[in-house]
Each structure stands twice: as structure tokens, then as C-alpha cells.
CSV table of C-alpha atoms in Angstrom, one decimal:
chain,number,residue,atom,x,y,z
N,1,MET,CA,-4.2,-12.2,-39.7
N,2,SER,CA,-1.0,-11.6,-41.5
N,3,ALA,CA,1.7,-9.3,-40.1
N,4,SER,CA,1.4,-5.8,-41.4
N,5,LEU,CA,4.1,-4.7,-43.8
N,6,SER,CA,3.8,-1.0,-42.7
N,7,ARG,CA,4.1,-1.6,-39.0
N,8,PRO,CA,7.0,-3.3,-37.2
N,9,ARG,CA,6.5,-6.1,-34.8
N,10,VAL,CA,6.2,-5.4,-31.0
N,11,GLY,CA,7.6,-7.4,-28.2
N,12,VAL,CA,5.8,-8.5,-25.1
N,13,TRP,CA,8.2,-9.5,-22.4
N,14,LEU,CA,6.4,-11.4,-19.6
N,15,ILE,CA,7.7,-11.7,-16.1
N,16,GLY,CA,6.4,-15.1,-15.0
N,17,ALA,CA,6.5,-16.3,-18.6
N,18,ARG,CA,5.7,-19.9,-17.8
N,19,GLY,CA,2.8,-19.3,-15.4
N,20,SER,CA,-0.9,-19.9,-16.1
N,21,VAL,CA,-1.6,-16.3,-17.1
N,22,ALA,CA,1.3,-16.0,-19.4
N,23,THR,CA,0.6,-19.4,-21.1
N,24,THR,CA,-3.0,-18.3,-21.6
N,25,VAL,CA,-1.9,-15.0,-23.0
N,26,VAL,CA,0.4,-16.6,-25.6
N,27,THR,CA,-2.1,-19.3,-26.5
N,28,GLY,CA,-5.0,-16.9,-26.7
N,29,CYS,CA,-3.1,-14.3,-28.8
N,30,ALA,CA,-2.1,-17.0,-31.3
N,31,ALA,CA,-5.6,-18.5,-31.4
N,32,VAL,CA,-7.4,-15.2,-32.0
N,33,ALA,CA,-4.8,-14.0,-34.5
N,34,ALA,CA,-5.4,-17.3,-36.5
N,35,GLY,CA,-9.2,-16.8,-36.4
N,36,LEU,CA,-9.7,-19.9,-34.2
N,37,HIS,CA,-11.6,-18.0,-31.5
N,38,PRO,CA,-13.2,-14.6,-31.2
N,39,PRO,CA,-11.4,-11.9,-29.1
N,40,THR,CA,-13.9,-12.3,-26.2
N,41,GLY,CA,-12.9,-10.1,-23.3
N,42,MET,CA,-10.5,-7.9,-25.3
N,43,VAL,CA,-11.7,-4.3,-25.1
N,44,THR,CA,-9.1,-3.2,-27.6
N,45,GLU,CA,-10.9,-5.4,-30.2
N,46,THR,CA,-14.1,-3.4,-29.9
N,47,PRO,CA,-15.1,-0.7,-32.4
N,48,ALA,CA,-14.0,2.1,-30.0
N,49,PHE,CA,-10.4,1.2,-30.7
N,50,THR,CA,-10.5,0.3,-34.4
N,51,ASP,CA,-8.5,3.4,-35.4
N,52,SER,CA,-6.3,3.8,-32.4
N,53,GLY,CA,-3.2,2.5,-34.2
N,54,LEU,CA,-2.6,-0.5,-31.9
N,55,PRO,CA,-0.3,-3.2,-32.9
N,56,ALA,CA,-2.0,-6.2,-34.5
N,57,LEU,CA,-2.2,-9.4,-32.4
N,58,SER,CA,-0.3,-11.1,-35.2
N,59,ASP,CA,2.6,-8.6,-34.8
N,60,LEU,CA,3.2,-9.4,-31.1
N,61,VAL,CA,6.3,-11.4,-30.3
N,62,PHE,CA,6.5,-13.0,-26.9
N,63,GLY,CA,9.4,-13.7,-24.5
N,64,GLY,CA,10.1,-13.3,-20.8
N,65,HIS,CA,11.7,-14.4,-17.6
N,66,ASP,CA,10.8,-17.2,-15.2
N,67,THR,CA,12.3,-19.3,-12.5
N,68,LEU,CA,10.4,-22.3,-13.6
N,69,ASP,CA,11.6,-24.8,-16.2
N,70,CYS,CA,8.3,-26.3,-17.3
N,71,PRO,CA,8.0,-25.7,-21.1
N,72,LEU,CA,5.1,-23.6,-22.3
N,73,PRO,CA,3.6,-26.4,-24.4
N,74,LYS,CA,3.6,-28.7,-21.3
N,75,ARG,CA,2.0,-26.0,-19.2
N,76,ALA,CA,-0.6,-25.5,-21.9
N,77,GLU,CA,-1.4,-29.2,-21.8
N,78,THR,CA,-2.0,-28.9,-18.0
N,79,LEU,CA,-4.3,-25.9,-18.5
N,80,THR,CA,-6.2,-27.8,-21.2
N,81,ALA,CA,-6.7,-30.8,-18.9
N,82,GLY,CA,-8.0,-28.4,-16.2
N,83,GLY,CA,-10.5,-26.8,-18.6
N,84,VAL,CA,-8.8,-23.4,-18.7
N,85,LEU,CA,-7.9,-23.8,-22.4
N,86,PRO,CA,-10.4,-25.3,-24.9
N,87,PRO,CA,-9.5,-28.8,-26.3
N,88,GLY,CA,-7.2,-28.7,-29.4
N,89,VAL,CA,-6.2,-25.0,-29.2
N,90,ALA,CA,-2.8,-25.6,-27.6
N,91,THR,CA,-2.0,-28.2,-30.3
N,92,ALA,CA,-3.1,-25.8,-33.0
N,93,VAL,CA,-0.8,-23.0,-31.8
N,94,ALA,CA,2.1,-25.3,-30.7
N,95,ALA,CA,4.6,-23.4,-32.9
N,96,GLU,CA,3.8,-20.1,-31.2
N,97,LEU,CA,4.0,-21.7,-27.8
N,98,ASN,CA,7.4,-23.2,-28.6
N,99,ALA,CA,8.6,-19.9,-30.0
N,100,ALA,CA,7.7,-18.1,-26.8
N,101,ASP,CA,9.3,-20.8,-24.7
N,102,GLN,CA,12.5,-20.5,-26.7
N,103,GLU,CA,12.5,-16.8,-25.8
N,104,THR,CA,12.1,-17.4,-22.0
N,105,ARG,CA,15.2,-16.7,-20.0
N,106,PRO,CA,16.1,-17.8,-16.4
N,107,GLY,CA,14.8,-15.3,-13.8
N,108,GLY,CA,15.9,-14.7,-10.3
N,109,PRO,CA,17.0,-14.4,-7.7
N,110,THR,CA,16.7,-18.1,-7.0
N,111,PRO,CA,17.9,-20.0,-3.8
N,112,GLY,CA,21.7,-19.9,-3.7
N,113,ASP,CA,21.9,-17.1,-6.3
N,114,THR,CA,25.1,-15.2,-5.4
N,115,ARG,CA,24.6,-12.4,-7.9
N,116,SER,CA,24.2,-8.8,-6.6
N,117,GLU,CA,21.1,-6.7,-7.3
N,118,THR,CA,23.1,-4.8,-9.8
N,119,ASP,CA,24.2,-8.0,-11.5
N,120,LEU,CA,20.7,-9.3,-11.7
N,121,ILE,CA,19.3,-6.0,-13.1
N,122,THR,CA,22.1,-5.9,-15.7
N,123,ALA,CA,21.5,-9.5,-16.7
N,124,PHE,CA,17.7,-9.0,-17.0
N,125,ALA,CA,18.1,-5.8,-19.0
N,126,HIS,CA,20.6,-7.6,-21.3
N,127,ASP,CA,18.1,-10.4,-22.0
N,128,ILE,CA,15.4,-7.8,-23.0
N,129,ARG,CA,17.8,-5.8,-25.2
N,130,ASP,CA,19.0,-9.1,-26.9
N,131,PHE,CA,15.3,-10.0,-27.5
N,132,LEU,CA,14.7,-6.6,-29.1
N,133,HIS,CA,17.8,-6.9,-31.3
N,134,ARG,CA,17.4,-10.4,-32.5
N,135,HIS,CA,13.8,-9.9,-33.6
N,136,ALA,CA,14.4,-6.4,-34.9
N,137,LEU,CA,11.7,-5.0,-32.7
N,138,GLU,CA,11.1,-1.3,-32.5
N,139,ARG,CA,9.8,-1.6,-28.9
N,140,ALA,CA,8.8,-4.1,-26.3
N,141,VAL,CA,6.5,-3.8,-23.3
N,142,VAL,CA,7.5,-5.6,-20.1
N,143,VAL,CA,4.5,-7.0,-18.2
N,144,ASN,CA,4.7,-8.5,-14.7
N,145,VAL,CA,2.3,-11.5,-14.4
N,146,ALA,CA,4.4,-13.4,-11.8
N,147,SER,CA,3.1,-14.7,-8.5
N,148,THR,CA,2.3,-12.1,-5.8
N,149,GLU,CA,5.2,-11.1,-3.5
N,150,PRO,CA,4.8,-10.4,0.2
N,151,ALA,CA,3.9,-6.8,1.2
N,152,SER,CA,6.6,-4.2,1.6
N,153,GLN,CA,9.5,-5.1,3.8
N,154,GLU,CA,11.4,-3.0,6.3
N,155,PRO,CA,13.5,-0.1,5.0
N,156,GLY,CA,16.9,-1.2,3.9
N,157,ALA,CA,15.7,-4.7,2.9
N,158,PRO,CA,16.9,-6.2,-0.4
N,159,LEU,CA,14.9,-5.0,-3.4
N,160,PRO,CA,12.0,-7.4,-4.3
N,161,ALA,CA,12.4,-9.4,-7.5
N,162,SER,CA,9.5,-7.4,-9.1
N,163,THR,CA,11.5,-4.2,-8.6
N,164,LEU,CA,14.6,-5.7,-10.1
N,165,TYR,CA,12.6,-6.6,-13.2
N,166,ALA,CA,11.0,-3.1,-13.3
N,167,LEU,CA,14.5,-1.5,-13.1
N,168,ALA,CA,15.7,-3.9,-15.9
N,169,ALA,CA,12.8,-2.7,-18.1
N,170,LEU,CA,13.7,0.9,-17.6
N,171,ARG,CA,17.4,0.2,-18.3
N,172,ALA,CA,16.4,-1.6,-21.5
N,173,GLY,CA,14.3,1.4,-22.5
N,174,CYS,CA,11.0,-0.5,-22.3
N,175,PRO,CA,7.6,0.6,-20.9
N,176,TYR,CA,6.4,-1.4,-18.0
N,177,VAL,CA,3.1,-2.8,-16.8
N,178,ASN,CA,2.6,-4.3,-13.3
N,179,PHE,CA,-0.4,-6.7,-13.5
N,180,THR,CA,0.3,-7.9,-10.0
N,181,PRO,CA,0.0,-6.4,-6.5
N,182,SER,CA,3.8,-6.8,-6.1
N,183,GLU,CA,5.8,-3.6,-5.5
N,184,GLY,CA,7.5,-3.4,-8.9
N,185,MET,CA,7.7,0.3,-10.0
N,186,HIS,CA,6.1,1.4,-6.8
N,187,HIS,CA,9.3,0.9,-4.9
N,188,PRO,CA,11.0,4.3,-4.2
N,189,VAL,CA,14.2,3.2,-6.0
N,190,ALA,CA,12.3,2.3,-9.2
N,191,ALA,CA,9.8,5.2,-8.9
N,192,ARG,CA,12.7,7.7,-8.9
N,193,GLU,CA,14.3,6.1,-11.9
N,194,ALA,CA,10.9,6.0,-13.7
N,195,GLU,CA,10.4,9.7,-13.3
N,196,GLY,CA,13.4,10.5,-15.5
N,197,SER,CA,13.1,7.6,-17.9
N,198,GLY,CA,10.8,9.2,-20.4
N,199,LEU,CA,8.9,5.9,-20.5
N,200,PRO,CA,5.2,5.2,-20.0
N,201,PHE,CA,4.1,2.8,-17.3
N,202,ALA,CA,0.9,1.4,-15.8
N,203,GLY,CA,-0.4,-0.8,-12.9
N,204,ARG,CA,-0.9,-2.2,-10.5
N,205,ASP,CA,-2.8,-5.4,-9.8
N,206,GLY,CA,-5.2,-6.4,-12.6
N,207,LYS,CA,-8.9,-6.0,-11.8
N,208,THR,CA,-10.3,-9.3,-13.0
N,209,GLY,CA,-13.1,-10.8,-10.8
N,210,GLN,CA,-14.2,-9.9,-7.3
N,211,THR,CA,-12.7,-6.4,-7.4
N,212,LEU,CA,-14.1,-5.7,-10.9
N,213,LEU,CA,-17.6,-6.3,-9.4
N,214,ARG,CA,-16.7,-4.2,-6.4
N,215,ALA,CA,-15.8,-1.3,-8.7
N,216,VAL,CA,-19.2,-1.6,-10.4
N,217,LEU,CA,-21.3,-2.0,-7.2
N,218,GLY,CA,-19.3,0.4,-5.0
N,219,PRO,CA,-20.4,3.7,-6.7
N,220,MET,CA,-24.1,2.5,-6.6
N,221,PHE,CA,-24.4,3.0,-2.8
N,222,PRO,CA,-23.3,6.6,-2.5
N,223,GLN,CA,-25.1,7.5,-5.7
N,224,ARG,CA,-28.4,6.2,-4.2
N,225,ALA,CA,-27.5,7.7,-0.8
N,226,LEU,CA,-27.4,4.2,0.8
N,227,ARG,CA,-25.0,3.7,3.8
N,228,VAL,CA,-22.8,0.7,3.7
N,229,ARG,CA,-22.2,-0.7,7.2
N,230,ALA,CA,-20.0,-3.7,6.3
N,231,TRP,CA,-18.4,-5.3,3.3
N,232,SER,CA,-16.8,-8.7,3.7
N,233,GLY,CA,-15.5,-11.2,1.2
N,234,THR,CA,-13.9,-14.6,0.8
N,235,ASN,CA,-11.8,-16.1,-2.0
N,236,LEU,CA,-11.4,-19.8,-2.6
N,237,LEU,CA,-8.7,-20.6,-5.1
N,238,GLY,CA,-6.0,-23.1,-6.0
N,239,GLY,CA,-3.1,-23.3,-8.4
N,240,GLY,CA,0.0,-21.1,-8.2
N,241,ASP,CA,-1.9,-18.1,-7.0
N,242,GLY,CA,-3.6,-20.0,-4.2
N,243,ALA,CA,-0.2,-21.3,-3.0
N,244,ALA,CA,1.4,-17.9,-3.2
N,245,LEU,CA,-1.5,-16.2,-1.4
N,246,ALA,CA,-1.4,-18.7,1.4
N,247,ASP,CA,1.5,-16.5,2.7
N,248,PRO,CA,-0.3,-14.0,4.9
N,249,ALA,CA,2.1,-11.2,3.8
N,250,ALA,CA,1.3,-11.9,0.1
N,251,ALA,CA,-2.4,-12.0,0.9
N,252,ALA,CA,-2.1,-8.7,2.6
N,253,ALA,CA,-0.5,-7.2,-0.5
N,254,LYS,CA,-3.4,-8.6,-2.6
N,255,ASN,CA,-6.1,-7.4,-0.3
N,256,ALA,CA,-4.8,-3.8,-0.1
N,257,GLY,CA,-6.0,-3.2,-3.7
N,258,LYS,CA,-9.4,-4.7,-3.0
N,259,GLU,CA,-9.7,-2.3,0.0
N,260,ARG,CA,-8.6,0.7,-2.1
N,261,VAL,CA,-11.4,0.1,-4.6
N,262,LEU,CA,-14.0,0.4,-1.7
N,263,ALA,CA,-12.3,3.4,-0.2
N,264,ASP,CA,-12.2,5.2,-3.5
N,265,THR,CA,-15.8,4.4,-4.6
N,266,LEU,CA,-17.5,4.6,-1.2
N,267,GLY,CA,-15.4,7.5,0.3
N,268,THR,CA,-14.7,5.4,3.4
N,269,VAL,CA,-13.6,1.9,4.3
N,270,PRO,CA,-16.5,-0.1,5.8
N,271,GLU,CA,-16.1,-2.8,8.4
N,272,GLY,CA,-15.2,-6.2,7.1
N,273,GLU,CA,-12.2,-8.1,5.6
N,274,VAL,CA,-11.4,-10.2,2.6
N,275,HIS,CA,-10.2,-13.7,3.4
N,276,ILE,CA,-8.2,-15.8,0.9
N,277,ASP,CA,-8.1,-19.6,1.2
N,278,ASP,CA,-5.9,-21.9,-0.7
N,279,VAL,CA,-7.9,-24.9,-2.0
N,280,PRO,CA,-5.5,-26.8,-4.2
N,281,ALA,CA,-8.3,-29.0,-5.6
N,282,LEU,CA,-9.8,-26.0,-7.4
N,283,GLY,CA,-6.7,-25.6,-9.6
N,284,ASP,CA,-6.9,-22.4,-11.7
N,285,TRP,CA,-10.6,-21.8,-10.8
N,286,LYS,CA,-11.8,-19.4,-8.2
N,287,THR,CA,-14.9,-18.7,-6.2
N,288,ALA,CA,-15.3,-15.2,-4.7
N,289,TRP,CA,-18.1,-14.3,-2.3
N,290,ASP,CA,-19.1,-10.9,-1.0
N,291,HIS,CA,-21.5,-10.0,1.8
N,292,ILE,CA,-22.6,-6.3,1.8
N,293,ALA,CA,-24.6,-5.0,4.8
N,294,PHE,CA,-26.2,-1.6,4.1
N,295,ASP,CA,-28.9,0.7,5.5
N,296,GLY,CA,-31.9,1.9,3.5
N,297,PHE,CA,-34.7,4.4,4.2
N,298,LEU,CA,-35.5,4.9,7.9
N,299,GLY,CA,-32.5,2.7,8.7
N,300,THR,CA,-34.0,-0.4,7.3
N,301,ARG,CA,-31.2,-3.0,7.3
N,302,MET,CA,-30.5,-4.8,4.1
N,303,ILE,CA,-28.1,-7.4,2.6
N,304,LEU,CA,-26.6,-7.9,-0.8
N,305,GLN,CA,-24.6,-11.0,-1.6
N,306,THR,CA,-22.7,-11.8,-4.7
N,307,ILE,CA,-20.9,-15.0,-5.9
N,308,TRP,CA,-18.3,-14.9,-8.7
N,309,GLN,CA,-17.0,-18.1,-10.1
N,310,GLY,CA,-14.4,-18.1,-12.8
N,311,CYS,CA,-10.9,-18.8,-14.0
N,312,ASP,CA,-8.4,-16.0,-13.2
N,313,SER,CA,-6.1,-16.9,-16.1
N,314,ALA,CA,-8.9,-16.6,-18.7
N,315,LEU,CA,-10.1,-13.4,-17.1
N,316,ALA,CA,-6.6,-11.9,-17.0
N,317,ALA,CA,-5.2,-12.9,-20.4
N,318,PRO,CA,-7.3,-10.5,-22.6
N,319,LEU,CA,-6.5,-7.7,-20.2
N,320,VAL,CA,-2.8,-8.3,-20.5
N,321,LEU,CA,-3.1,-8.2,-24.3
N,322,ASP,CA,-5.1,-5.0,-24.1
N,323,LEU,CA,-2.5,-3.4,-21.8
N,324,ALA,CA,0.5,-4.5,-23.9
N,325,ARG,CA,-1.1,-3.1,-27.1
N,326,LEU,CA,-2.2,0.2,-25.5
N,327,THR,CA,1.1,0.8,-23.7
N,328,ALA,CA,3.1,0.0,-26.8
N,329,ARG,CA,1.0,2.5,-28.8
N,330,ALA,CA,1.4,5.1,-25.9
N,331,HIS,CA,5.2,4.6,-26.2
N,332,GLU,CA,5.1,5.0,-29.9
N,333,THR,CA,3.3,8.3,-29.6
N,334,GLY,CA,5.8,9.7,-27.1
N,335,LEU,CA,3.8,9.5,-23.9
N,336,SER,CA,5.6,9.0,-20.7
N,337,GLY,CA,4.9,8.6,-17.0
N,338,PRO,CA,1.9,7.0,-15.4
N,339,LEU,CA,-0.9,6.2,-17.9
N,340,ASP,CA,-3.8,7.4,-15.9
N,341,ALA,CA,-6.4,6.3,-18.5
N,342,LEU,CA,-5.5,2.6,-18.0
N,343,GLY,CA,-6.9,2.6,-14.5
N,344,PHE,CA,-9.9,0.7,-15.9
N,345,TYR,CA,-7.7,-2.4,-15.7
N,346,PHE,CA,-6.3,-2.1,-12.2
N,347,LYS,CA,-7.3,-2.4,-8.5
N,348,ASP,CA,-4.6,0.1,-7.5
N,349,PRO,CA,-4.0,2.3,-10.5
N,350,VAL,CA,-1.2,4.8,-10.9
N,351,GLY,CA,-2.0,8.4,-11.7
N,352,ASP,CA,-5.1,10.5,-10.9
N,353,GLY,CA,-7.8,8.7,-12.8
N,354,PRO,CA,-11.4,8.3,-11.6
N,355,PRO,CA,-12.3,5.3,-9.2
N,356,GLY,CA,-15.6,4.1,-10.7
N,357,LEU,CA,-15.5,1.6,-13.5
N,358,SER,CA,-17.9,3.5,-15.7
N,359,GLU,CA,-15.8,6.7,-15.5
N,360,GLN,CA,-12.7,4.7,-16.0
N,361,TYR,CA,-14.1,3.1,-19.2
N,362,GLU,CA,-15.0,6.6,-20.5
N,363,ALA,CA,-11.4,7.8,-19.8
N,364,LEU,CA,-10.0,4.7,-21.6
N,365,VAL,CA,-12.2,5.4,-24.7
N,366,ARG,CA,-11.0,9.0,-24.7
N,367,PHE,CA,-7.5,7.7,-24.5
N,368,GLY,CA,-8.1,5.4,-27.5
N,369,ARG,CA,-9.3,8.4,-29.5
N,370,SER,CA,-6.3,10.4,-28.6
N,371,LEU,CA,-4.0,7.6,-29.8
N,372,ALA,CA,-6.0,7.6,-33.1
N,373,GLN,CA,-5.3,11.3,-33.5
N,374,ALA,CA,-1.6,11.0,-32.6
N,375,GLY,CA,1.1,10.4,-35.2
N,376,GLY,CA,4.4,8.6,-34.7
N,377,LYS,CA,5.2,11.0,-31.8
N,378,ALA,CA,3.0,13.1,-29.6
N,379,GLY,CA,4.1,16.2,-27.7
N,380,GLY,CA,2.8,19.0,-25.5
N,381,THR,CA,0.6,16.9,-23.2
N,382,ARG,CA,1.1,16.0,-19.5
N,383,PRO,CA,2.8,12.6,-19.3
N,384,GLY,CA,0.3,9.8,-19.5
N,385,ARG,CA,-2.7,12.0,-20.3
N,386,SER,CA,-4.4,12.4,-23.7
N,387,SER,CA,-5.1,15.8,-25.2
N,388,GLU,CA,-8.8,15.3,-24.7
N,389,GLU,CA,-8.2,14.8,-20.9
N,390,THR,CA,-6.0,17.9,-20.6
N,391,GLY,CA,-8.1,20.1,-22.9
N,392,GLU,CA,-5.1,20.9,-25.1
N,393,ALA,CA,-5.2,20.6,-28.9
N,394,PRO,CA,-4.0,17.2,-30.1
């Protein structure tokens, strides 16, 4: 693809810019834009979104923050060796990886960092504004793809890093997407600022594997009047996510979204828990197992078991690209507040969208149509909702 002359380029600022997900996002975007691979897994590349006015993949410019110093090309080599990226692709898009790496700025707070929260937010916001200015970008979407933080701390505790980045995005005038279970914009301090920002935002915690399947299966039981007695699960994973989720507090934050999907689709939370085990030998690959005990006619007891094996980075990357494009277009059309229609992508979505995956997909398609109908600026609709969802004239 060649960059469009009629549409300006759009920035994608990744928090955790040198991690597995971010590296796969940058590599995959460049590979698809160059025609090296098809856009498998990208909903925004399906016919339903052809006329939605989304930025082209070739028009996306990447940068971000990270506390790691491993260059993106080196990280891509590691992912290739692990089978996450196909052979030769990282070499073919080395220029794009180097360009994104050059736009990655030091994150924080790091051990020994003496800067105040205000100083950190100011520095992060400056980095984002500088990125916008130097590349003459009309807008940029900030997407958090960093490692999961521990669950909420006590009142009065320091702001979590994810919230510092969310506040920096708001100060820089950028829409924000939280692809992680971390607090981010959910923190009361950031939530209050987001309300008056006039910016769209979406999240949280990308629905990629086990929970995606739960969102599909969950509605089946009440629709068929079957009573779920227990729903248990286990995740085996390695890599950075496995190490981060070995912390019980971080695992608790991750599991909260998985439980919400069951509560929303079943109307109750059944017995059972999700266990997350760090298995470093698995690298970026994950195995997720679910055991569902339910009652049938006359109380007949039955069991459904599922096994999901996949690579989280490859599952997440196309969703991140979808979200960046949809959120950028929402910003362009003047939408603000929580983007309900993007709940299709999240375990714990903001706003008031439906819980079932099928209904979420329908809402997403309607949202895409509303973006197609919108001009440069949209007005008169409730923040984050399309005219078709509100019943108002577009």
C-alpha cells in the first residue's frame, strides 16, 4: 500500500513498546501493508468496514514508551526463533522496526526514579506531543500493551504507572485504549479527567483466547435453559506475561475480567476459579483449559471441556491494530467518552454495551457503519455511541 495523499498519517503510541505484543503489532502492520501476508485476524479489514474511513495500515506511525532497552529488531529476532513471527518477515520489515524503535522513549517509574508523579506525567505527555509534532501527525492513539500490574492498591497509594500514562495521553490530547487489565483510565483520578477531556477511550483487557471462548459459550447455557454448576480454568504460559502473572496480585487483576465475562453472560458467577501458572519453557505460547459442569434435563449432570492453545502476541496484535484504527476514526469524527461499541475486543469493557460476543459484534458493525456516514466531525450523539445505536439521525 502507498500512503494516501488525501489522509494524514496517524500515530500509534504503544505503552510497552518493546514487548512481544508491540513488536508483533509493528512487524505485522508493516508486513500486511507491504502485501507480504494477508490481514488474518483483523476485523477492520473485512468488508463490513471497507467504507468506514479508517486510516490505512501504511499511514500508521509507531512510537511509544518502555522501561526495557532491547531494540525492536532484536526482540523480533527472538520472536522469530520462538515461532511467533514467520521466518524472514522481521528482516523484510527491518526498516519499519528500526523506525519504531527510534521513536521509543524511556518509560517509568523505574527503580531509583526520583521524579514526582507530576514530573512523570509531564515528561510522558511531552514525548507524545513531540512525536505528533515531528511527524506532522493530526492525531495519535495511545495504547497500553504493557505487562499486567497488581490489582488496585490501598487508597492514597501512589498512582500506578498505567494511570500515569493514561493521564499523559489525556494531557497530550490523545485518545486512549487500555488493552491490559491494569487500572489505567479506570483509576478515579484519571476517570475524572477523562470525563472533561472530550476524548474517546476504550478498554480494558483484550479478549484474545480463553475469555473469547467464554464469551461465545457463556450465552449458550442460559439460552438453552441449562444450569451451570461450576466453571473452572487453568492457564499455562511463559514469557513476560507468565513472569508478570506469577505475582498473585497481578493474576487477580487478570482473573477479574475473566470472571466478569461469566457473570455478564450467565447472570451469575458459578463455582470455580481460574489458575495461572508460569511455565517459562513455553515462551510466548499458552495453553488454556476450561472445565464446565452443568445440569441438563431432569438434573442429568454433564461436562464440557475446552482446550485453547495459541500465541497471545499473535492473537493480540490484529486486535490492537483494529482498536487503534477505530479509535483514531472515532476521534476524527468528534466522538468522546467511552466507546461502548468496542466492547467486542475486551474482557472488561467500558460503557454499557452487550456482554455476548455475537451482540458485541453486531454493535461493532453498526459502529463501523456510523463511522462511514460521519464526516470530519460528528455531533449530536451521546459520547461513544453511534447514531444507529441512539436512534438519532446521523
